[in-house]
PDB file of C-alpha atoms in Angstrom:
ATOM      1  CA  ALA J   5     -12.078 -28.416  15.504  1.00  0.00           C
ATOM      2  CA  ALA J   6     -10.415 -25.042  14.967  1.00  0.00           C
ATOM      3  CA  LEU J   7      -6.725 -24.874  15.772  1.00  0.00           C
ATOM      4  CA  ALA J   8      -5.104 -21.897  17.513  1.00  0.00           C
ATOM      5  CA  ARG J   9      -2.250 -20.282  15.629  1.00  0.00           C
ATOM      6  CA  SER J  10       1.171 -20.568  17.182  1.00  0.00           C
ATOM      7  CA  PRO J  11       2.527 -17.159  18.290  1.00  0.00           C
ATOM      8  CA  ARG J  12       5.822 -18.174  16.703  1.00  0.00           C
ATOM      9  CA  GLY J  13       4.272 -18.635  13.261  1.00  0.00           C
ATOM     10  CA  SER J  14       4.911 -15.141  11.972  1.00  0.00           C
ATOM     11  CA  ARG J  15       8.469 -15.096  13.303  1.00  0.00           C
ATOM     12  CA  MET J  16       9.188 -18.409  11.656  1.00  0.00           C
ATOM     13  CA  SER J  17       8.079 -16.996   8.289  1.00  0.00           C
ATOM     14  CA  LEU J  18      10.569 -14.136   8.637  1.00  0.00           C
ATOM     15  CA  ASP J  19      13.315 -16.572   9.610  1.00  0.00           C
ATOM     16  CA  GLU J  20      12.406 -18.451   6.429  1.00  0.00           C
ATOM     17  CA  LEU J  21      12.872 -15.228   4.460  1.00  0.00           C
ATOM     18  CA  ASP J  22      16.365 -14.715   5.877  1.00  0.00           C
ATOM     19  CA  ALA J  23      17.267 -18.222   4.681  1.00  0.00           C
ATOM     20  CA  LEU J  24      16.368 -17.452   1.031  1.00  0.00           C
ATOM     21  CA  ASP J  25      18.671 -16.255  -1.736  1.00  0.00           C
ATOM     22  CA  LEU J  26      16.695 -13.061  -2.305  1.00  0.00           C
ATOM     23  CA  GLU J  27      18.248 -12.241  -5.687  1.00  0.00           C
ATOM     24  CA  ARG J  28      17.542 -15.672  -7.157  1.00  0.00           C
ATOM     25  CA  GLN J  29      14.242 -16.387  -5.398  1.00  0.00           C
ATOM     26  CA  PRO J  30      12.176 -13.161  -5.481  1.00  0.00           C
ATOM     27  CA  GLY J  31       8.973 -15.124  -6.032  1.00  0.00           C
ATOM     28  CA  ALA J  32       9.553 -17.236  -2.932  1.00  0.00           C
ATOM     29  CA  ALA J  33      10.324 -14.090  -0.907  1.00  0.00           C
ATOM     30  CA  LEU J  34       7.098 -12.486  -2.112  1.00  0.00           C
ATOM     31  CA  GLY J  35       5.138 -15.554  -1.044  1.00  0.00           C
ATOM     32  CA  VAL J  36       6.667 -15.525   2.445  1.00  0.00           C
ATOM     33  CA  LEU J  37       5.791 -11.857   2.943  1.00  0.00           C
ATOM     34  CA  GLU J  38       2.272 -12.222   1.554  1.00  0.00           C
ATOM     35  CA  ARG J  39       1.580 -14.956   4.100  1.00  0.00           C
ATOM     36  CA  PHE J  40       3.046 -12.793   6.876  1.00  0.00           C
ATOM     37  CA  VAL J  41       0.882  -9.814   5.909  1.00  0.00           C
ATOM     38  CA  ALA J  42      -2.267 -11.933   5.633  1.00  0.00           C
ATOM     39  CA  LEU J  43      -1.722 -13.245   9.159  1.00  0.00           C
ATOM     40  CA  ASN J  44      -0.785  -9.941  10.779  1.00  0.00           C
ATOM     41  CA  GLU J  45      -2.227  -6.927   8.939  1.00  0.00           C
ATOM     42  CA  ASP J  46      -5.062  -6.631  11.464  1.00  0.00           C
ATOM     43  CA  ALA J  47      -3.313  -5.511  14.656  1.00  0.00           C
ATOM     44  CA  ALA J  48      -6.131  -6.834  16.838  1.00  0.00           C
ATOM     45  CA  SER J  49      -5.558 -10.421  15.701  1.00  0.00           C
ATOM     46  CA  SER J  50      -1.859 -10.234  14.821  1.00  0.00           C
ATOM     47  CA  THR J  51       0.191 -12.988  16.413  1.00  0.00           C
ATOM     48  CA  ASN J  52       3.313 -10.998  15.585  1.00  0.00           C
ATOM     49  CA  TYR J  53       2.144  -7.930  17.499  1.00  0.00           C
ATOM     50  CA  SER J  54       0.827  -9.906  20.452  1.00  0.00           C
ATOM     51  CA  SER J  55       4.242 -11.506  21.033  1.00  0.00           C
ATOM     52  CA  GLN J  56       6.142  -8.178  21.320  1.00  0.00           C
ATOM     53  CA  THR J  57       9.328 -10.151  20.586  1.00  0.00           C
ATOM     54  CA  ALA J  58      11.922  -8.465  18.363  1.00  0.00           C
ATOM     55  CA  ASP J  59      11.905  -9.885  14.836  1.00  0.00           C
ATOM     56  CA  PRO J  60      14.618 -10.694  12.280  1.00  0.00           C
ATOM     57  CA  LEU J  61      14.759  -7.671   9.977  1.00  0.00           C
ATOM     58  CA  GLY J  62      17.645  -8.368   7.608  1.00  0.00           C
ATOM     59  CA  GLY J  63      15.687 -10.033   4.823  1.00  0.00           C
ATOM     60  CA  VAL J  64      12.908  -7.438   4.738  1.00  0.00           C
ATOM     61  CA  VAL J  65      15.360  -4.539   4.787  1.00  0.00           C
ATOM     62  CA  ALA J  66      17.400  -6.131   2.003  1.00  0.00           C
ATOM     63  CA  LEU J  67      14.275  -6.472  -0.144  1.00  0.00           C
ATOM     64  CA  LEU J  68      13.363  -2.828   0.426  1.00  0.00           C
ATOM     65  CA  GLY J  69      16.715  -1.765  -0.980  1.00  0.00           C
ATOM     66  CA  SER J  70      16.732  -4.219  -3.884  1.00  0.00           C
ATOM     67  CA  ALA J  71      13.116  -4.245  -5.088  1.00  0.00           C
ATOM     68  CA  GLY J  72      13.744  -1.398  -7.536  1.00  0.00           C
ATOM     69  CA  SER J  73      10.596  -0.489  -9.459  1.00  0.00           C
ATOM     70  CA  ASP J  74       8.753  -3.733  -8.674  1.00  0.00           C
ATOM     71  CA  SER J  75       5.700  -2.042  -7.143  1.00  0.00           C
ATOM     72  CA  GLY J  76       4.042  -5.346  -6.226  1.00  0.00           C
ATOM     73  CA  LEU J  77       7.026  -6.482  -4.182  1.00  0.00           C
ATOM     74  CA  LEU J  78       7.535  -3.007  -2.694  1.00  0.00           C
ATOM     75  CA  LEU J  79       3.923  -2.863  -1.481  1.00  0.00           C
ATOM     76  CA  VAL J  80       4.234  -6.166   0.356  1.00  0.00           C
ATOM     77  CA  VAL J  81       7.636  -5.221   1.808  1.00  0.00           C
ATOM     78  CA  LEU J  82       6.235  -1.913   3.078  1.00  0.00           C
ATOM     79  CA  LYS J  83       3.155  -3.576   4.555  1.00  0.00           C
ATOM     80  CA  THR J  84       5.494  -5.980   6.334  1.00  0.00           C
ATOM     81  CA  LEU J  85       7.552  -3.077   7.683  1.00  0.00           C
ATOM     82  CA  LYS J  86       4.383  -1.324   8.838  1.00  0.00           C
ATOM     83  CA  ILE J  87       3.434  -4.437  10.804  1.00  0.00           C
ATOM     84  CA  LEU J  88       6.916  -4.902  12.234  1.00  0.00           C
ATOM     85  CA  SER J  89       7.228  -1.231  13.228  1.00  0.00           C
ATOM     86  CA  ARG J  90       4.254  -1.484  15.557  1.00  0.00           C
ATOM     87  CA  LYS J  91       6.709  -2.919  18.091  1.00  0.00           C
ATOM     88  CA  TYR J  92       9.173  -0.746  19.997  1.00  0.00           C
ATOM     89  CA  ASP J  93      12.272  -2.936  19.568  1.00  0.00           C
ATOM     90  CA  ASN J  94      11.717  -3.185  15.833  1.00  0.00           C
ATOM     91  CA  ARG J  95      11.145   0.579  15.461  1.00  0.00           C
ATOM     92  CA  VAL J  96      14.405   1.351  17.232  1.00  0.00           C
ATOM     93  CA  ARG J  97      16.379  -1.031  15.018  1.00  0.00           C
ATOM     94  CA  LEU J  98      14.677  -0.084  11.750  1.00  0.00           C
ATOM     95  CA  GLY J  99      15.329   3.650  11.952  1.00  0.00           C
ATOM     96  CA  SER J 100      18.929   3.610  10.799  1.00  0.00           C
ATOM     97  CA  LEU J 101      18.190   0.961   8.172  1.00  0.00           C
ATOM     98  CA  VAL J 102      15.197   2.234   6.206  1.00  0.00           C
ATOM     99  CA  CYS J 103      14.745   6.013   6.497  1.00  0.00           C
ATOM    100  CA  ASP J 104      16.628   6.954   3.316  1.00  0.00           C
ATOM    101  CA  ASP J 105      14.787   4.329   1.257  1.00  0.00           C
ATOM    102  CA  LEU J 106      11.424   5.401   2.685  1.00  0.00           C
ATOM    103  CA  VAL J 107      12.010   9.034   1.743  1.00  0.00           C
ATOM    104  CA  SER J 108      12.976   8.001  -1.787  1.00  0.00           C
ATOM    105  CA  LEU J 109       9.701   6.108  -2.104  1.00  0.00           C
ATOM    106  CA  LEU J 110       7.710   9.061  -0.733  1.00  0.00           C
ATOM    107  CA  SER J 111       9.216  11.236  -3.434  1.00  0.00           C
ATOM    108  CA  ALA J 112       7.947   9.116  -6.342  1.00  0.00           C
ATOM    109  CA  SER J 113       5.472  11.206  -8.339  1.00  0.00           C
ATOM    110  CA  GLU J 114       4.229   8.805 -11.025  1.00  0.00           C
ATOM    111  CA  ASP J 115       0.657   7.612 -10.559  1.00  0.00           C
ATOM    112  CA  GLY J 116       1.751   3.986 -10.518  1.00  0.00           C
ATOM    113  CA  ALA J 117       4.022   4.655  -7.537  1.00  0.00           C
ATOM    114  CA  LEU J 118       1.400   6.436  -5.416  1.00  0.00           C
ATOM    115  CA  ALA J 119       0.229   3.264  -3.679  1.00  0.00           C
ATOM    116  CA  VAL J 120       3.863   2.609  -2.743  1.00  0.00           C
ATOM    117  CA  ALA J 121       4.203   6.179  -1.426  1.00  0.00           C
ATOM    118  CA  ALA J 122       1.051   5.712   0.661  1.00  0.00           C
ATOM    119  CA  GLU J 123       2.445   2.560   2.285  1.00  0.00           C
ATOM    120  CA  ALA J 124       5.815   4.243   2.841  1.00  0.00           C
ATOM    121  CA  ALA J 125       3.989   7.029   4.719  1.00  0.00           C
ATOM    122  CA  ASN J 126       2.421   4.393   6.984  1.00  0.00           C
ATOM    123  CA  VAL J 127       5.859   3.080   7.887  1.00  0.00           C
ATOM    124  CA  VAL J 128       7.073   6.632   8.588  1.00  0.00           C
ATOM    125  CA  LEU J 129       4.068   7.138  10.864  1.00  0.00           C
ATOM    126  CA  ASN J 130       5.032   4.114  12.944  1.00  0.00           C
ATOM    127  CA  ILE J 131       8.796   4.518  13.138  1.00  0.00           C
ATOM    128  CA  CYS J 132       8.440   8.201  14.075  1.00  0.00           C
ATOM    129  CA  TYR J 133       7.031   7.210  17.428  1.00  0.00           C
ATOM    130  CA  GLU J 134      10.738   7.254  18.300  1.00  0.00           C
ATOM    131  CA  LYS J 135      12.438  10.658  18.535  1.00  0.00           C
ATOM    132  CA  GLU J 136      15.654   9.460  16.864  1.00  0.00           C
ATOM    133  CA  ASN J 137      13.703   8.327  13.811  1.00  0.00           C
ATOM    134  CA  VAL J 138      11.989  11.713  13.516  1.00  0.00           C
ATOM    135  CA  THR J 139      15.464  13.236  13.288  1.00  0.00           C
ATOM    136  CA  ARG J 140      16.480  10.676  10.650  1.00  0.00           C
ATOM    137  CA  ILE J 141      13.406  11.241   8.481  1.00  0.00           C
ATOM    138  CA  MET J 142      13.899  15.018   8.613  1.00  0.00           C
ATOM    139  CA  ALA J 143      17.608  14.706   7.806  1.00  0.00           C
ATOM    140  CA  ALA J 144      16.747  12.561   4.788  1.00  0.00           C
ATOM    141  CA  GLY J 145      14.379  15.252   3.520  1.00  0.00           C
ATOM    142  CA  GLY J 146      11.154  13.416   4.300  1.00  0.00           C
ATOM    143  CA  VAL J 147       8.943  16.366   5.225  1.00  0.00           C
ATOM    144  CA  THR J 148       8.704  17.935   1.749  1.00  0.00           C
ATOM    145  CA  PRO J 149       7.408  14.822  -0.071  1.00  0.00           C
ATOM    146  CA  LEU J 150       4.895  14.189   2.711  1.00  0.00           C
ATOM    147  CA  LEU J 151       3.508  17.696   2.303  1.00  0.00           C
ATOM    148  CA  LYS J 152       3.266  17.185  -1.458  1.00  0.00           C
ATOM    149  CA  LEU J 153       1.234  14.025  -0.883  1.00  0.00           C
ATOM    150  CA  LEU J 154      -1.316  16.071   1.074  1.00  0.00           C
ATOM    151  CA  ALA J 155      -2.186  17.893  -2.142  1.00  0.00           C
ATOM    152  CA  ARG J 156      -2.986  14.675  -4.008  1.00  0.00           C
ATOM    153  CA  PRO J 157      -6.712  13.979  -4.549  1.00  0.00           C
ATOM    154  CA  GLN J 158      -6.604  10.400  -3.228  1.00  0.00           C
ATOM    155  CA  ALA J 159      -7.984  10.178   0.319  1.00  0.00           C
ATOM    156  CA  ASP J 160      -5.710   7.265   1.290  1.00  0.00           C
ATOM    157  CA  LEU J 161      -2.634   9.239   0.301  1.00  0.00           C
ATOM    158  CA  GLN J 162      -3.820  12.306   2.196  1.00  0.00           C
ATOM    159  CA  ALA J 163      -4.655  10.309   5.317  1.00  0.00           C
ATOM    160  CA  ASN J 164      -1.383   8.383   5.383  1.00  0.00           C
ATOM    161  CA  ALA J 165       0.713  11.495   4.760  1.00  0.00           C
ATOM    162  CA  ALA J 166      -1.192  13.480   7.395  1.00  0.00           C
ATOM    163  CA  GLY J 167      -0.716  10.608   9.844  1.00  0.00           C
ATOM    164  CA  ALA J 168       3.031  10.608   9.236  1.00  0.00           C
ATOM    165  CA  ILE J 169       3.139  14.378   9.740  1.00  0.00           C
ATOM    166  CA  GLN J 170       1.108  14.023  12.946  1.00  0.00           C
ATOM    167  CA  SER J 171       3.634  11.470  14.207  1.00  0.00           C
ATOM    168  CA  ILE J 172       6.605  13.703  13.329  1.00  0.00           C
ATOM    169  CA  CYS J 173       4.907  16.680  15.004  1.00  0.00           C
ATOM    170  CA  PHE J 174       4.676  14.890  18.320  1.00  0.00           C
ATOM    171  CA  GLN J 175       8.336  15.825  18.820  1.00  0.00           C
ATOM    172  CA  ARG J 176       9.325  19.473  19.329  1.00  0.00           C
ATOM    173  CA  ASP J 177      11.996  19.471  16.615  1.00  0.00           C
ATOM    174  CA  GLY J 178       9.547  17.846  14.256  1.00  0.00           C
ATOM    175  CA  ARG J 179       6.913  20.499  14.925  1.00  0.00           C
ATOM    176  CA  SER J 180       9.295  23.335  14.134  1.00  0.00           C
ATOM    177  CA  ALA J 181      10.596  21.731  10.935  1.00  0.00           C
ATOM    178  CA  VAL J 182       7.158  20.822   9.645  1.00  0.00           C
ATOM    179  CA  ARG J 183       5.755  24.278  10.402  1.00  0.00           C
ATOM    180  CA  GLU J 184       8.674  25.997   8.661  1.00  0.00           C
ATOM    181  CA  GLU J 185       8.087  23.909   5.530  1.00  0.00           C
ATOM    182  CA  GLY J 186       4.474  25.061   5.272  1.00  0.00           C
ATOM    183  CA  ALA J 187       2.529  22.203   6.819  1.00  0.00           C
ATOM    184  CA  ILE J 188      -0.243  24.321   8.313  1.00  0.00           C
ATOM    185  CA  PRO J 189      -1.611  25.769   5.043  1.00  0.00           C
ATOM    186  CA  ALA J 190      -1.240  22.310   3.479  1.00  0.00           C
ATOM    187  CA  LEU J 191      -3.266  20.668   6.267  1.00  0.00           C
ATOM    188  CA  MET J 192      -6.023  23.265   6.627  1.00  0.00           C
ATOM    189  CA  PRO J 193      -8.097  22.246   3.572  1.00  0.00           C
ATOM    190  CA  LEU J 194      -8.167  18.657   4.823  1.00  0.00           C
ATOM    191  CA  LEU J 195     -10.138  19.673   7.939  1.00  0.00           C
ATOM    192  CA  SER J 196     -13.233  19.803   5.714  1.00  0.00           C
ATOM    193  CA  SER J 197     -12.490  16.547   3.873  1.00  0.00           C
ATOM    194  CA  ASP J 198     -15.353  14.132   3.191  1.00  0.00           C
ATOM    195  CA  SER J 199     -13.131  11.351   4.536  1.00  0.00           C
ATOM    196  CA  LEU J 200     -13.327  10.881   8.306  1.00  0.00           C
ATOM    197  CA  ARG J 201      -9.901   9.239   8.263  1.00  0.00           C
ATOM    198  CA  VAL J 202      -8.364  12.258   6.521  1.00  0.00           C
ATOM    199  CA  GLN J 203     -10.113  14.640   8.930  1.00  0.00           C
ATOM    200  CA  THR J 204      -8.922  12.658  11.941  1.00  0.00           C
ATOM    201  CA  ARG J 205      -5.285  12.659  10.864  1.00  0.00           C
ATOM    202  CA  ALA J 206      -5.290  16.310   9.710  1.00  0.00           C
ATOM    203  CA  VAL J 207      -6.849  17.695  12.889  1.00  0.00           C
ATOM    204  CA  GLY J 208      -4.509  15.499  14.944  1.00  0.00           C
ATOM    205  CA  ALA J 209      -1.529  17.072  13.168  1.00  0.00           C
ATOM    206  CA  ILE J 210      -2.937  20.575  13.701  1.00  0.00           C
ATOM    207  CA  HIS J 211      -3.425  19.741  17.389  1.00  0.00           C
ATOM    208  CA  ASN J 212       0.240  18.790  17.729  1.00  0.00           C
ATOM    209  CA  LEU J 213       1.450  21.816  15.767  1.00  0.00           C
ATOM    210  CA  SER J 214      -0.705  24.223  17.779  1.00  0.00           C
ATOM    211  CA  SER J 215       1.410  23.759  20.890  1.00  0.00           C
ATOM    212  CA  GLU J 216       3.845  26.361  19.482  1.00  0.00           C
ATOM    213  CA  ALA J 217       3.185  30.110  19.642  1.00  0.00           C
ATOM    214  CA  GLU J 218       4.159  30.760  16.015  1.00  0.00           C
ATOM    215  CA  ALA J 219       1.865  27.974  14.821  1.00  0.00           C
ATOM    216  CA  ILE J 220      -1.010  29.534  16.770  1.00  0.00           C
ATOM    217  CA  ARG J 221      -0.505  32.815  14.919  1.00  0.00           C
ATOM    218  CA  ILE J 222      -0.348  31.051  11.552  1.00  0.00           C
ATOM    219  CA  ILE J 223      -3.542  29.078  12.209  1.00  0.00           C
ATOM    220  CA  ARG J 224      -5.385  32.248  13.207  1.00  0.00           C
ATOM    221  CA  ARG J 225      -4.131  34.226  10.205  1.00  0.00           C
ATOM    222  CA  LEU J 226      -5.194  31.409   7.872  1.00  0.00           C
ATOM    223  CA  ARG J 227      -8.697  31.534   9.397  1.00  0.00           C
ATOM    224  CA  GLY J 228      -8.259  28.070  10.805  1.00  0.00           C
ATOM    225  CA  ILE J 229     -10.190  28.669  14.023  1.00  0.00           C
ATOM    226  CA  ALA J 230     -13.662  28.447  12.443  1.00  0.00           C
ATOM    227  CA  PRO J 231     -13.152  24.954  10.957  1.00  0.00           C
ATOM    228  CA  LEU J 232     -11.761  23.757  14.285  1.00  0.00           C
ATOM    229  CA  VAL J 233     -14.832  25.067  16.101  1.00  0.00           C
ATOM    230  CA  ALA J 234     -17.043  23.326  13.519  1.00  0.00           C
ATOM    231  CA  LEU J 235     -15.248  20.025  14.192  1.00  0.00           C
ATOM    232  CA  LEU J 236     -16.339  20.149  17.831  1.00  0.00           C
ATOM    233  CA  ARG J 237     -19.653  18.791  16.489  1.00  0.00           C
ATOM    234  CA  ALA J 238     -18.050  16.034  14.398  1.00  0.00           C
ATOM    235  CA  PRO J 239     -19.495  12.495  14.806  1.00  0.00           C
ATOM    236  CA  SER J 240     -16.124  11.166  16.004  1.00  0.00           C
ATOM    237  CA  ALA J 241     -14.599  11.344  19.466  1.00  0.00           C
ATOM    238  CA  ALA J 242     -11.094  11.414  17.983  1.00  0.00           C
ATOM    239  CA  VAL J 243     -11.886  14.406  15.758  1.00  0.00           C
ATOM    240  CA  CYS J 244     -13.715  16.267  18.535  1.00  0.00           C
ATOM    241  CA  GLY J 245     -10.892  15.602  20.980  1.00  0.00           C
ATOM    242  CA  SER J 246      -8.171  16.856  18.654  1.00  0.00           C
ATOM    243  CA  ALA J 247     -10.224  19.922  17.723  1.00  0.00           C
ATOM    244  CA  ALA J 248     -10.790  20.694  21.413  1.00  0.00           C
ATOM    245  CA  GLY J 249      -7.089  20.163  22.110  1.00  0.00           C
ATOM    246  CA  ALA J 250      -6.101  22.524  19.312  1.00  0.00           C
ATOM    247  CA  LEU J 251      -8.545  25.158  20.581  1.00  0.00           C
ATOM    248  CA  GLN J 252      -7.171  24.705  24.104  1.00  0.00           C
ATOM    249  CA  ASN J 253      -3.721  25.579  22.734  1.00  0.00           C
ATOM    250  CA  LEU J 254      -4.971  28.411  20.527  1.00  0.00           C
ATOM    251  CA  SER J 255      -6.921  29.982  23.373  1.00  0.00           C
ATOM    252  CA  ARG J 256      -3.666  30.816  25.160  1.00  0.00           C
ATOM    253  CA  GLU J 257      -3.328  33.731  22.716  1.00  0.00           C
ATOM    254  CA  GLN J 258      -5.667  36.674  23.348  1.00  0.00           C
ATOM    255  CA  GLN J 259      -6.700  37.288  19.725  1.00  0.00           C
ATOM    256  CA  SER J 260      -7.430  33.620  19.151  1.00  0.00           C
ATOM    257  CA  ARG J 261      -9.275  33.362  22.449  1.00  0.00           C
ATOM    258  CA  GLN J 262     -11.611  36.199  21.481  1.00  0.00           C
ATOM    259  CA  GLU J 263     -12.306  34.642  18.084  1.00  0.00           C
ATOM    260  CA  ILE J 264     -13.003  31.243  19.624  1.00  0.00           C
ATOM    261  CA  HIS J 265     -15.539  32.845  21.941  1.00  0.00           C
ATOM    262  CA  GLN J 266     -17.154  34.883  19.160  1.00  0.00           C
ATOM    263  CA  LEU J 267     -17.513  31.806  16.963  1.00  0.00           C
ATOM    264  CA  GLY J 268     -19.674  30.121  19.598  1.00  0.00           C
ATOM    265  CA  ALA J 269     -17.282  27.435  20.790  1.00  0.00           C
ATOM    266  CA  VAL J 270     -18.373  27.540  24.432  1.00  0.00           C
ATOM    267  CA  MET J 271     -21.541  25.432  24.159  1.00  0.00           C
ATOM    268  CA  PRO J 272     -20.049  22.613  22.044  1.00  0.00           C
ATOM    269  CA  LEU J 273     -17.098  22.553  24.448  1.00  0.00           C
ATOM    270  CA  VAL J 274     -19.536  22.215  27.347  1.00  0.00           C
ATOM    271  CA  ASP J 275     -21.232  19.339  25.529  1.00  0.00           C
ATOM    272  CA  LEU J 276     -17.864  17.624  25.131  1.00  0.00           C
ATOM    273  CA  LEU J 277     -17.081  18.239  28.790  1.00  0.00           C
ATOM    274  CA  LEU J 278     -20.204  16.255  29.642  1.00  0.00           C
ATOM    275  CA  GLY J 279     -19.377  13.489  27.164  1.00  0.00           C
ATOM    276  CA  ASP J 280     -17.845  10.087  27.725  1.00  0.00           C
ATOM    277  CA  ASP J 281     -14.355  10.367  26.209  1.00  0.00           C
ATOM    278  CA  VAL J 282     -11.903  11.271  28.965  1.00  0.00           C
ATOM    279  CA  GLN J 283      -9.181  12.821  26.784  1.00  0.00           C
ATOM    280  CA  THR J 284     -11.760  14.942  24.965  1.00  0.00           C
ATOM    281  CA  GLN J 285     -13.238  16.046  28.294  1.00  0.00           C
ATOM    282  CA  VAL J 286      -9.827  17.139  29.560  1.00  0.00           C
ATOM    283  CA  CYS J 287      -9.139  19.180  26.400  1.00  0.00           C
ATOM    284  CA  ALA J 288     -12.619  20.728  26.525  1.00  0.00           C
ATOM    285  CA  ALA J 289     -12.142  21.698  30.175  1.00  0.00           C
ATOM    286  CA  GLY J 290      -8.777  23.291  29.396  1.00  0.00           C
ATOM    287  CA  ALA J 291     -10.213  25.220  26.459  1.00  0.00           C
ATOM    288  CA  LEU J 292     -13.149  26.473  28.528  1.00  0.00           C
ATOM    289  CA  LEU J 293     -10.835  27.580  31.317  1.00  0.00           C
ATOM    290  CA  ASN J 294      -8.676  29.497  28.834  1.00  0.00           C
ATOM    291  CA  VAL J 295     -11.613  31.070  26.996  1.00  0.00           C
ATOM    292  CA  LEU J 296     -13.747  32.051  29.993  1.00  0.00           C
ATOM    293  CA  GLY J 297     -11.120  32.489  32.713  1.00  0.00           C
ATOM    294  CA  PRO J 298      -9.569  35.835  31.698  1.00  0.00           C
ATOM    295  CA  ALA J 299     -12.964  37.577  31.912  1.00  0.00           C
ATOM    296  CA  LEU J 300     -13.164  36.515  35.571  1.00  0.00           C
ATOM    297  CA  GLY J 301     -10.117  38.480  36.650  1.00  0.00           C
ATOM    298  CA  PRO J 302      -6.507  37.624  37.469  1.00  0.00           C
ATOM    299  CA  GLU J 303      -5.442  34.167  38.565  1.00  0.00           C
ATOM    300  CA  GLU J 304      -3.276  35.378  41.439  1.00  0.00           C
ATOM    301  CA  GLY J 305      -4.429  34.403  44.901  1.00  0.00           C
ATOM    302  CA  GLN J 306      -7.825  32.854  45.521  1.00  0.00           C
ATOM    303  CA  ASN J 307      -9.901  34.669  42.921  1.00  0.00           C
ATOM    304  CA  PRO J 308     -13.393  33.408  43.886  1.00  0.00           C
ATOM    305  CA  LYS J 309     -14.766  33.617  40.338  1.00  0.00           C
ATOM    306  CA  ARG J 310     -11.921  31.581  38.899  1.00  0.00           C
ATOM    307  CA  VAL J 311     -12.150  29.088  41.756  1.00  0.00           C
ATOM    308  CA  ALA J 312     -15.885  28.724  41.056  1.00  0.00           C
ATOM    309  CA  LEU J 313     -15.226  28.148  37.329  1.00  0.00           C
ATOM    310  CA  LYS J 314     -12.652  25.463  38.091  1.00  0.00           C
ATOM    311  CA  LYS J 315     -15.113  23.749  40.434  1.00  0.00           C
ATOM    312  CA  LEU J 316     -17.809  23.835  37.752  1.00  0.00           C
ATOM    313  CA  LEU J 317     -15.428  22.333  35.211  1.00  0.00           C
ATOM    314  CA  ALA J 318     -14.424  19.621  37.691  1.00  0.00           C
ATOM    315  CA  LEU J 319     -18.103  18.856  38.316  1.00  0.00           C
ATOM    316  CA  GLY J 320     -18.674  18.675  34.577  1.00  0.00           C
ATOM    317  CA  LEU J 321     -15.835  16.190  34.195  1.00  0.00           C
ATOM    318  CA  THR J 322     -17.238  14.109  37.041  1.00  0.00           C
ATOM    319  CA  ALA J 323     -20.746  14.193  35.582  1.00  0.00           C
ATOM    320  CA  GLY J 324     -19.410  13.052  32.214  1.00  0.00           C
ATOM    321  CA  LEU J 325     -17.525  10.166  33.785  1.00  0.00           C
ATOM    322  CA  LEU J 326     -20.593   9.117  35.789  1.00  0.00           C
ATOM    323  CA  HIS J 327     -22.743   9.280  32.675  1.00  0.00           C
ATOM    324  CA  SER J 328     -20.250   7.124  30.800  1.00  0.00           C
ATOM    325  CA  SER J 329     -20.088   4.520  33.575  1.00  0.00           C
ATOM    326  CA  MET J 330     -23.881   4.357  33.818  1.00  0.00           C
ATOM    327  CA  ARG J 331     -24.213   3.873  30.062  1.00  0.00           C
ATOM    328  CA  GLY J 332     -21.732   1.035  30.200  1.00  0.00           C
ATOM    329  CA  ALA J 333     -23.436  -0.709  33.128  1.00  0.00           C
ATOM    330  CA  PRO J 334     -25.435  -3.874  32.379  1.00  0.00           C
ATOM    331  CA  GLY J 335     -29.198  -3.471  32.243  1.00  0.00           C
TER     332      GLY J 335
END
């Protein structure tokens, strides 16, 4: 009969790591971490993630600082940190311990170190869910190497770097810093990537950046509206939702709003409004209100045309939700 794994198993392996003499037993440390990663890399089945208990971090952090150029050990250490940083308590504690080392690994330019840089970007993505860690990564100079990774031809590198940038851009200070370092022109070519994962992360970063007025102007001047409109037809709810969210933000500016309308965004936005992804529906409704609303007159008072548009959008949202619930009902 199959045996259920103990939720304490992954924690016990990290306790075992802390008990090792890391300088004299690097092979044993590698074995401990490889077992931990094998058990927990898939978040859906990870016993470590399901426990949400804070983990011992000392041994892993020590290995990150002492691994040197051992790319095999560094990869497993970084995968372990990626797993550990899924949990809030671990993210908070890791920030002050690993940011400088992570940025150093992001900056490695040799081809042999690129896999390490990709894994380091994954850890940055996770720890930057916390505002304080965004500040630490920026202070350590982490934005520039991430932007350089976007220009690499490897899709995994591009996706991981774009994901880290998206995470940094969730915070206001992060958005400003990333924009000032030239993130928007670096991200734009990735919107047409053949990799869905790259597209998803790149358009997510653009969505976050587009909440600032200066970013809106930059996106428009770089002719970024057309690829965003094209992504409204992408075969991915995540891509469509981020594209609709970016267009919702862009449509607050008159020049962008006119271009969005001229590029034929209204009908694909209506289709998304009637879809079955709630966040995408909300973004599509906001974009439609911004694009169509100004032509219906001022918003002051009870403008009957604007009131009618809002009612239509609300009905569209309701119809989409009903359609989704009916599709999910048993036959």
